[in-house]
GROMACS .gro file of C-alpha atoms in nm:
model
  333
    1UNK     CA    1   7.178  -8.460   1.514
    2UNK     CA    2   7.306  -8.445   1.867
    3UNK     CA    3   7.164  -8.177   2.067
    4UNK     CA    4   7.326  -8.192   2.397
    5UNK     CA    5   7.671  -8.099   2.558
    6UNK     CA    6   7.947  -8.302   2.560
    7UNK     CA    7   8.051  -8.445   2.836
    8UNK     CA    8   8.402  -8.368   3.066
    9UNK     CA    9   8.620  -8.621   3.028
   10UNK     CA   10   8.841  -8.780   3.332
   11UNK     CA   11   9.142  -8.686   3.214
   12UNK     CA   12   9.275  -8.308   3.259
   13UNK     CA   13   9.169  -8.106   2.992
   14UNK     CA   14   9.401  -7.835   2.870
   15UNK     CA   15   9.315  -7.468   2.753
   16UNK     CA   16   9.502  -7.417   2.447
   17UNK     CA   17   9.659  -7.057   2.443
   18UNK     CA   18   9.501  -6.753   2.235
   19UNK     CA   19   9.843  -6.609   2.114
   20UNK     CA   20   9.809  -6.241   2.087
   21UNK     CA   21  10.027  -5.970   1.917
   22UNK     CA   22   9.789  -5.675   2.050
   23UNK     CA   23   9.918  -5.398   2.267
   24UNK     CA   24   9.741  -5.486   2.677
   25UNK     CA   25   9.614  -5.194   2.836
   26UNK     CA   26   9.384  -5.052   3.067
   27UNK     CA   27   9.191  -4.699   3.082
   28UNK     CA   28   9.301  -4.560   3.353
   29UNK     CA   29   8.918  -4.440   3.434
   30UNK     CA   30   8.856  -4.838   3.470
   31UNK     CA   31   8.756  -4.863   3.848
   32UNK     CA   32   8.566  -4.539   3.925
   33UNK     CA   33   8.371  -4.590   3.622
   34UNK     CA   34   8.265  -4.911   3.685
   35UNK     CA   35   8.146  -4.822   4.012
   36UNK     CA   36   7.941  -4.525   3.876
   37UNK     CA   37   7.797  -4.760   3.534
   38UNK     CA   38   7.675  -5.030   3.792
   39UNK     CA   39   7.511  -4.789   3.977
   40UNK     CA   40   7.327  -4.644   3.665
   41UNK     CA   41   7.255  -5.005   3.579
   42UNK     CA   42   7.087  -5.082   3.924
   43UNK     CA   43   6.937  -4.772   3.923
   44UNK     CA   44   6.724  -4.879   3.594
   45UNK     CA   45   6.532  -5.147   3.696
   46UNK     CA   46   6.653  -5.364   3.431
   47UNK     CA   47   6.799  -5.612   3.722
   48UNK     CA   48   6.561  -5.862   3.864
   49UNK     CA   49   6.631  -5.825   4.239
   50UNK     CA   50   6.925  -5.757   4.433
   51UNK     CA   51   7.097  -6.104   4.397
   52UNK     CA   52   7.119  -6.056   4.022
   53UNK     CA   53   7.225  -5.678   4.086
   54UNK     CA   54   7.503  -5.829   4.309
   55UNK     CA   55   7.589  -6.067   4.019
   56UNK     CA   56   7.642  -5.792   3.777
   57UNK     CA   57   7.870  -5.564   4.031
   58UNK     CA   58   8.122  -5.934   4.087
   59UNK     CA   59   8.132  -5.963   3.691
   60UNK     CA   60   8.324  -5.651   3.648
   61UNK     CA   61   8.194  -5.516   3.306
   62UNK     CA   62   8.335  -5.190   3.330
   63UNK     CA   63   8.677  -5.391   3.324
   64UNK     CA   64   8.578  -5.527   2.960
   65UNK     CA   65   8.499  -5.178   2.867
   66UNK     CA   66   8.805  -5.047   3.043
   67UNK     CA   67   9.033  -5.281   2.836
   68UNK     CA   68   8.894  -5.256   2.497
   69UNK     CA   69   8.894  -4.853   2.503
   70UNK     CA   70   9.182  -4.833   2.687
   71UNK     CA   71   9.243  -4.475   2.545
   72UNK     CA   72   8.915  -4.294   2.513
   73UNK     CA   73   8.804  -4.013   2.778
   74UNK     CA   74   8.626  -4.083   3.121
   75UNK     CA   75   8.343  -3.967   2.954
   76UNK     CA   76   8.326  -4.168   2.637
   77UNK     CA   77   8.389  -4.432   2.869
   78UNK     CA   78   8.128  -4.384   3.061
   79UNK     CA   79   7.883  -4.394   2.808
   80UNK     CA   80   8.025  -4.707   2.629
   81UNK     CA   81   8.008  -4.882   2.979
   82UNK     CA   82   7.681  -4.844   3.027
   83UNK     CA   83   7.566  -4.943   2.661
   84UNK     CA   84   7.778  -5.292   2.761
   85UNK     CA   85   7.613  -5.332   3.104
   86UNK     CA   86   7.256  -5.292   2.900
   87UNK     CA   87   7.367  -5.537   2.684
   88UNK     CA   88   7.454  -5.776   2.947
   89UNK     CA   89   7.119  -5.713   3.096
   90UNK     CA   90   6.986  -5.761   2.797
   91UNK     CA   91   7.059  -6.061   2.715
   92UNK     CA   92   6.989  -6.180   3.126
   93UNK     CA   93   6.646  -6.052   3.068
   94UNK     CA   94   6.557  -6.177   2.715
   95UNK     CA   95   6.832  -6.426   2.568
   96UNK     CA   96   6.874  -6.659   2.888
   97UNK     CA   97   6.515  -6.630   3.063
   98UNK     CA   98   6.393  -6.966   2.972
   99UNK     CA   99   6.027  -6.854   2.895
  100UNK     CA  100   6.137  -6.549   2.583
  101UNK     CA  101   6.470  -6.721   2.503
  102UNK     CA  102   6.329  -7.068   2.385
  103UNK     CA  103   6.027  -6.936   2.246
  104UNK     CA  104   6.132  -6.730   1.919
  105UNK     CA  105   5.747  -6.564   1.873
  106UNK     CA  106   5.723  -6.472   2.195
  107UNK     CA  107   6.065  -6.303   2.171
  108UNK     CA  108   5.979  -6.134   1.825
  109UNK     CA  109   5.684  -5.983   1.969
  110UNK     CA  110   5.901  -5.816   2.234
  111UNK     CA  111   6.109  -5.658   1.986
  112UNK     CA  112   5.894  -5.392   1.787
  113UNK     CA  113   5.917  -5.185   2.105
  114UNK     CA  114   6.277  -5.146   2.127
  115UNK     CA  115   6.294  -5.095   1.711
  116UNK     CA  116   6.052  -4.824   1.759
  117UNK     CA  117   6.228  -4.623   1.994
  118UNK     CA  118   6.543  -4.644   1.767
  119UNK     CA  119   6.363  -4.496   1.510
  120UNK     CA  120   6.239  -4.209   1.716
  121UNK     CA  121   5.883  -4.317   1.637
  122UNK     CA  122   5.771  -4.422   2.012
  123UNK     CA  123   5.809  -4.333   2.335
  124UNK     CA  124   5.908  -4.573   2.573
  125UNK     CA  125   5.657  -4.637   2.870
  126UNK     CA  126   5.724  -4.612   3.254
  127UNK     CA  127   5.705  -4.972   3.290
  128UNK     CA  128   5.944  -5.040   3.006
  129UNK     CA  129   6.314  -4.994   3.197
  130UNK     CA  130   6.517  -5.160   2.890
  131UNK     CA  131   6.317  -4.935   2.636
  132UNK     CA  132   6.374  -4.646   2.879
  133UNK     CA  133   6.763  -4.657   2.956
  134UNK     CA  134   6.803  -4.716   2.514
  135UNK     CA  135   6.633  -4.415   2.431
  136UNK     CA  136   6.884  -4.266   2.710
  137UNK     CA  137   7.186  -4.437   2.571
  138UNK     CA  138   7.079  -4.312   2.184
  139UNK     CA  139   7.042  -3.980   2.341
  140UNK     CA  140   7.356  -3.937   2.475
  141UNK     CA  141   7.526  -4.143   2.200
  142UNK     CA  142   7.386  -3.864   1.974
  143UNK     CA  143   7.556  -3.561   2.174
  144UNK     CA  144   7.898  -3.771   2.074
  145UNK     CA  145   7.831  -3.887   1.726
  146UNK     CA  146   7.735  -3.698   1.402
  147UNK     CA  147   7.391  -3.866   1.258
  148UNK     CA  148   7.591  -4.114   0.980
  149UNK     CA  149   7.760  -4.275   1.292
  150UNK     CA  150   7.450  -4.240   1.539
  151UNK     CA  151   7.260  -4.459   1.211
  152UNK     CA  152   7.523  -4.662   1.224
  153UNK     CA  153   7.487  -4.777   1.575
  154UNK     CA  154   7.120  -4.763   1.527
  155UNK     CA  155   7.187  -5.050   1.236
  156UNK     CA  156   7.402  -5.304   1.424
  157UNK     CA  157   7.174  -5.321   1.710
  158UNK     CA  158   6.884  -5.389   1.468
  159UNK     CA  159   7.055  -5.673   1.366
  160UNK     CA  160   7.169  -5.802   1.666
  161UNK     CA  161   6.813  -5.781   1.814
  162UNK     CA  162   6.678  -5.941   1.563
  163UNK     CA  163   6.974  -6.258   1.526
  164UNK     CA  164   6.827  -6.279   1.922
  165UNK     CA  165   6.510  -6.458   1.722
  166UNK     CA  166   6.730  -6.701   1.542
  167UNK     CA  167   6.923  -6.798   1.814
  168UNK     CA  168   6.556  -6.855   2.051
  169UNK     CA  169   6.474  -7.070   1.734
  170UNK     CA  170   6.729  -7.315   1.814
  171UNK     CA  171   6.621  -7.381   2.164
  172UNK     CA  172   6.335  -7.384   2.095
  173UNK     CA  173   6.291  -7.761   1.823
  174UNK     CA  174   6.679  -7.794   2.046
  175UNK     CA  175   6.892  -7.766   1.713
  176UNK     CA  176   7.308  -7.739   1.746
  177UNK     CA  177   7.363  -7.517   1.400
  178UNK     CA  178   7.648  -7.613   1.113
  179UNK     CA  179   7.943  -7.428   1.135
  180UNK     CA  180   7.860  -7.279   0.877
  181UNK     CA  181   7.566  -7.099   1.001
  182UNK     CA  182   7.706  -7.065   1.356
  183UNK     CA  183   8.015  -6.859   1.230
  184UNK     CA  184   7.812  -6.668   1.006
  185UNK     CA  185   7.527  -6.566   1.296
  186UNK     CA  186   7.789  -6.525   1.494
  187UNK     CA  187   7.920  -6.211   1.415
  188UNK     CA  188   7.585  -6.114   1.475
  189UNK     CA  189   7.431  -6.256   1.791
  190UNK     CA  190   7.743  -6.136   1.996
  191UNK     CA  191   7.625  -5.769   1.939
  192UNK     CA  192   8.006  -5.702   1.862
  193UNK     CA  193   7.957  -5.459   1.611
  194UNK     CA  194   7.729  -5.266   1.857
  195UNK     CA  195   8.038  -5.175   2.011
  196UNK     CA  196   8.260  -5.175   1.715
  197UNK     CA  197   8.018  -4.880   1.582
  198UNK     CA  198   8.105  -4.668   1.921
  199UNK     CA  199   8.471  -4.741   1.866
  200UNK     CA  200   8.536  -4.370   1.666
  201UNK     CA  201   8.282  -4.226   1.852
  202UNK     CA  202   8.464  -4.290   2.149
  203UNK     CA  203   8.775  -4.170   2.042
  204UNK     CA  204   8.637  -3.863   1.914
  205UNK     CA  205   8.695  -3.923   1.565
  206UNK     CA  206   8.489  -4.031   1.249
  207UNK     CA  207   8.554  -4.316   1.045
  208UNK     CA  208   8.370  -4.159   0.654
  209UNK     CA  209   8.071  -4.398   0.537
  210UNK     CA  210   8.348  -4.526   0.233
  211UNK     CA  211   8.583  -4.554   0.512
  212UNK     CA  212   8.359  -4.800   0.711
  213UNK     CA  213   8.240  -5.008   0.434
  214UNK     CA  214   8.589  -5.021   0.261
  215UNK     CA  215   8.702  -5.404   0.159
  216UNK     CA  216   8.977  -5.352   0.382
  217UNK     CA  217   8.817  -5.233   0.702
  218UNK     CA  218   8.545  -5.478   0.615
  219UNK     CA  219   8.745  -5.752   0.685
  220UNK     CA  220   8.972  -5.660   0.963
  221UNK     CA  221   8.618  -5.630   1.128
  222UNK     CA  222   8.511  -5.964   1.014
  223UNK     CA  223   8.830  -6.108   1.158
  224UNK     CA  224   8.829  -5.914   1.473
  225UNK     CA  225   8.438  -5.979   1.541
  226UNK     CA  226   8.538  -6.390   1.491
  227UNK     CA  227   8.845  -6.330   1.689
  228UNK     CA  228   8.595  -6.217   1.995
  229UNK     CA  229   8.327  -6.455   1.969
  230UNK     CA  230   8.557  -6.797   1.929
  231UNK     CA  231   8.749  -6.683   2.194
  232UNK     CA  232   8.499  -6.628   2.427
  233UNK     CA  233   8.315  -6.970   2.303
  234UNK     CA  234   8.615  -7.132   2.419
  235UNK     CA  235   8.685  -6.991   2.740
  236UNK     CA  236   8.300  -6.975   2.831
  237UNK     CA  237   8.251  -7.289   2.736
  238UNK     CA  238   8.217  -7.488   3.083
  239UNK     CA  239   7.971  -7.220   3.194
  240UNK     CA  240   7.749  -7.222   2.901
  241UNK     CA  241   7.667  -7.585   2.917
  242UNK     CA  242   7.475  -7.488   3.250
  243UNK     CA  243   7.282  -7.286   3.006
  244UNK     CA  244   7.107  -7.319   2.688
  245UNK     CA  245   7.398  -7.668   2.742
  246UNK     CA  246   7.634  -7.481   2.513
  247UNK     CA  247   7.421  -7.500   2.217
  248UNK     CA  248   7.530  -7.144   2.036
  249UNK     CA  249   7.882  -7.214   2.115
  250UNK     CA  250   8.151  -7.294   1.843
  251UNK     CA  251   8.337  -7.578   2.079
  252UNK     CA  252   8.006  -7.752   2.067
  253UNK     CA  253   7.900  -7.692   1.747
  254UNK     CA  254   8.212  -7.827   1.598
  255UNK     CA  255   8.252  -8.141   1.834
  256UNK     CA  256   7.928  -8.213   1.709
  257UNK     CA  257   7.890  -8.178   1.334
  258UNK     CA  258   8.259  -8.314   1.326
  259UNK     CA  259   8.264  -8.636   1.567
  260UNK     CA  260   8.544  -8.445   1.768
  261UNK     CA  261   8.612  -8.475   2.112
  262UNK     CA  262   8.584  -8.227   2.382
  263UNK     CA  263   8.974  -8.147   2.346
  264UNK     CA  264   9.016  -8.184   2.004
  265UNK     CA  265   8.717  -7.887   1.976
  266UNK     CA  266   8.909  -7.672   2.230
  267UNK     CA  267   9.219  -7.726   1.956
  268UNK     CA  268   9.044  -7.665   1.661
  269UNK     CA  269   8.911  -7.380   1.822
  270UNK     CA  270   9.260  -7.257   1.902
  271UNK     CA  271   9.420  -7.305   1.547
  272UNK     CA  272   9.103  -7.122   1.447
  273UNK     CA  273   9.184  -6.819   1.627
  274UNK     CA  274   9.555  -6.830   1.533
  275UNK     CA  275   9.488  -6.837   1.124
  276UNK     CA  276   9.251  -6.536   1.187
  277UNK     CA  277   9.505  -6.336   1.436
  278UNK     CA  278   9.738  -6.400   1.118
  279UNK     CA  279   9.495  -6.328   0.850
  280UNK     CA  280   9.415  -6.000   1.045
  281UNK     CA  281   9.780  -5.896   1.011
  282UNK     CA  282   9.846  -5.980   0.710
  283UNK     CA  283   9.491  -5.739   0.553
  284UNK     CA  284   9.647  -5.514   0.840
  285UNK     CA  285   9.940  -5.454   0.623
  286UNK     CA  286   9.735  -5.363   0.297
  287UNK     CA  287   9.546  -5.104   0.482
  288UNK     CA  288   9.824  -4.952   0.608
  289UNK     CA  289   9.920  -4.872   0.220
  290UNK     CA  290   9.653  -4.615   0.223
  291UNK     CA  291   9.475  -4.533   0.540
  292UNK     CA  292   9.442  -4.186   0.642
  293UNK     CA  293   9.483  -4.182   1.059
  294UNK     CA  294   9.101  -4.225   1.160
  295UNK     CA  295   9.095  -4.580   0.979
  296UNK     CA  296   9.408  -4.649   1.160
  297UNK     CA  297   9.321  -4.571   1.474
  298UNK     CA  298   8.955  -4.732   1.445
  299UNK     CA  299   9.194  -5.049   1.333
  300UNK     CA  300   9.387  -5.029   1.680
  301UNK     CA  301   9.041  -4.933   1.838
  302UNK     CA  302   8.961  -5.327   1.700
  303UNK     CA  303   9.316  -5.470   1.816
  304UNK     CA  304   9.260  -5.331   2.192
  305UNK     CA  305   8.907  -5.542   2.127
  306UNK     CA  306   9.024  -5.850   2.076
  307UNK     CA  307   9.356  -5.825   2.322
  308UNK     CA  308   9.129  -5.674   2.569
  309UNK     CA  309   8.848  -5.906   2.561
  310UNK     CA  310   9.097  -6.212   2.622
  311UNK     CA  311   9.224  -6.051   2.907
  312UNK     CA  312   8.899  -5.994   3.066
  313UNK     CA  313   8.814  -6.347   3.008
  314UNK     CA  314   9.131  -6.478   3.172
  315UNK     CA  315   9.068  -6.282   3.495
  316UNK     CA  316   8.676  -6.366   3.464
  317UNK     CA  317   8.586  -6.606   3.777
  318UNK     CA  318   8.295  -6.664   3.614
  319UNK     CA  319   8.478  -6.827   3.325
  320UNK     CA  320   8.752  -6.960   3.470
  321UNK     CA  321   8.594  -7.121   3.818
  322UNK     CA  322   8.341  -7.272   3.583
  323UNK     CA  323   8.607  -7.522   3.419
  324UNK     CA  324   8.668  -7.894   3.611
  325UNK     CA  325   8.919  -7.922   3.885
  326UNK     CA  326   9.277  -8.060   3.731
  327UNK     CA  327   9.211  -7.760   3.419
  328UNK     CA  328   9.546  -7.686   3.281
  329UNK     CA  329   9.567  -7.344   3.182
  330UNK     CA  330   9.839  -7.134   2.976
  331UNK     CA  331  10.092  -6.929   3.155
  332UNK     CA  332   9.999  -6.608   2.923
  333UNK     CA  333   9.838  -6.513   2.593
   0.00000   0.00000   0.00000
């Protein structure tokens, strides 16, 4: 099995567009914020040194946040800000670092820590600034939430700690997974449903437990998670084969278990978001035959999600500056 990144070609390669019926928009709390999350965030010590600090305040995140709750209170906002900048920290500190992200046991044993202070059963320790600023976030999550959604949060980033281990697996014996797996673990490693399980917090509703684990909502989550995580594989895709060389990354994975090239991938990619954009609108539809308001408005919470996080990628230097010289890109979504 080929295990390595596949190689720019000389010829231009062309970004296929991510067509998008979703309404754009921006909370108009976006820029203050920002400023005030990033402070929070280099105020926790989870940043190693002020270069990587100064990497996080370029990258924007309160602009992701800001787009894909474009209607939720400054102070929801807040609050879901900083749970994406620990997130992104996160995964800086654990996923990427080369010594706990390519060894899976050494990653595992890290993780009992962080379960145990979701469960309320441990304290977290001076020295512990990730364990720390989660018991903070579940704190103030649970001045928000009623306890159903607060254990609902609690379960999604369970699993997506723990999906952390598969993913160090794969570095570590250097394994590309089928796309079978890789679509499946994705929904999962992206810690999109983290956020997904703030969405009615945020908005100061509640989505009922039948609600949340109806067929219908079910799916348009399924749909909207995949919509997030191929999109981003695809326009991420240059800079990730700096790191981990684009292994957990659906352009590779399918140029490799499918003898595509590079551009072909980006396509399939493409064609793969379109089917699910129209799949989501067609189950859309359905709902709508019965949802009371809180299911649709947690279903427009997941439509500002997946419009929102395109648009942050688009405007992401990080993404776009990473691509070859020549990159043709399209004129809009």
């Amino acid at each position: 099995m080929a295990t390595s990144a596949h190689p720019f070609s000389r010829r231009p390669l062309h970004i296929p567009p991510l067509p998008c019926p979703f309404p754009n928009e921006v909370n108009v709390h976006a820029s203050e914020v920002d400023t005030e999350s990033h402070l929070w965030l280099a105020a926790s010590n989870m940043l190693n040194g002020a270069e990587t600090i100064e990497h996080f305040r370029r990258s924007k995140i309160g602009l992701l946040a800001a787009r894909t709750n474009p209607t939720v209170p400054r102070e929801s906002l807040r609050l879901i800000n900083d749970w994406y900048n620990w997130l992104f920290a996160f995964d800086d500190a654990f996923c990427e670092n080369e010594l706990m992200g390519h060894r899976a046991s050494a990653l595992a044993r890290a993780l009992p820590p962080l379960l145990e202070i979701l469960d309320g059963r441990r304290r977290p320790t001076a020295d512990d600034p990730f364990g720390l600023a989660l018991q903070e976030l579940q704190q103030r999550i649970s001045e928000y939430a009623t306890p159903a959604q607060v254990d609902r949060w609690r379960i999604t980033v369970k699993e997506y700690l723990f999906a952390q281990i598969w993913e160090a697996a794969n570095r570590e014996v250097d394994l590309i997974p089928t796309p079978e797996d890789y679509v499946l673990m994705r929904r999962i490693t992206g810690a999109t449903y983290t956020c997904f399980a703030l969405i009615d917090v945020g908005g100061g509703y509640r989505l009922e437990a039948e609600e949340w684990h109806h067929p219908d909502v079910r799916m348009l989550s399924d749909l909207a998670c995949d919509l997030i995580g191929w999109d981003n594989d695809l326009l991420s895709y240059a800079k990730e084969r700096g790191n981990d060389k684009a292994r957990h990354n659906l352009v590779t994975v399918l140029a490799t278990h499918k003898s595509l090239t590079l551009q072909d991938a980006l396509r399939e990619v493409a064609q793969m978001h379109n089917d699910a954009i129209a799949a989501f609108v067609a189950r859309r539809a359905a709902l709508e035959e019965w949802a009371p308001p809180p299911v649709r408005k947690y279903v427009r919470g997941l439509e500002h999600w997946v419009r929102g996080h395109i648009e942050f990628s688009l405007g992401s230097a990080r993404y776009v500056h990473a691509w070859p010289d020549g990159t043709q890109w399209p004129k809009a979504v």
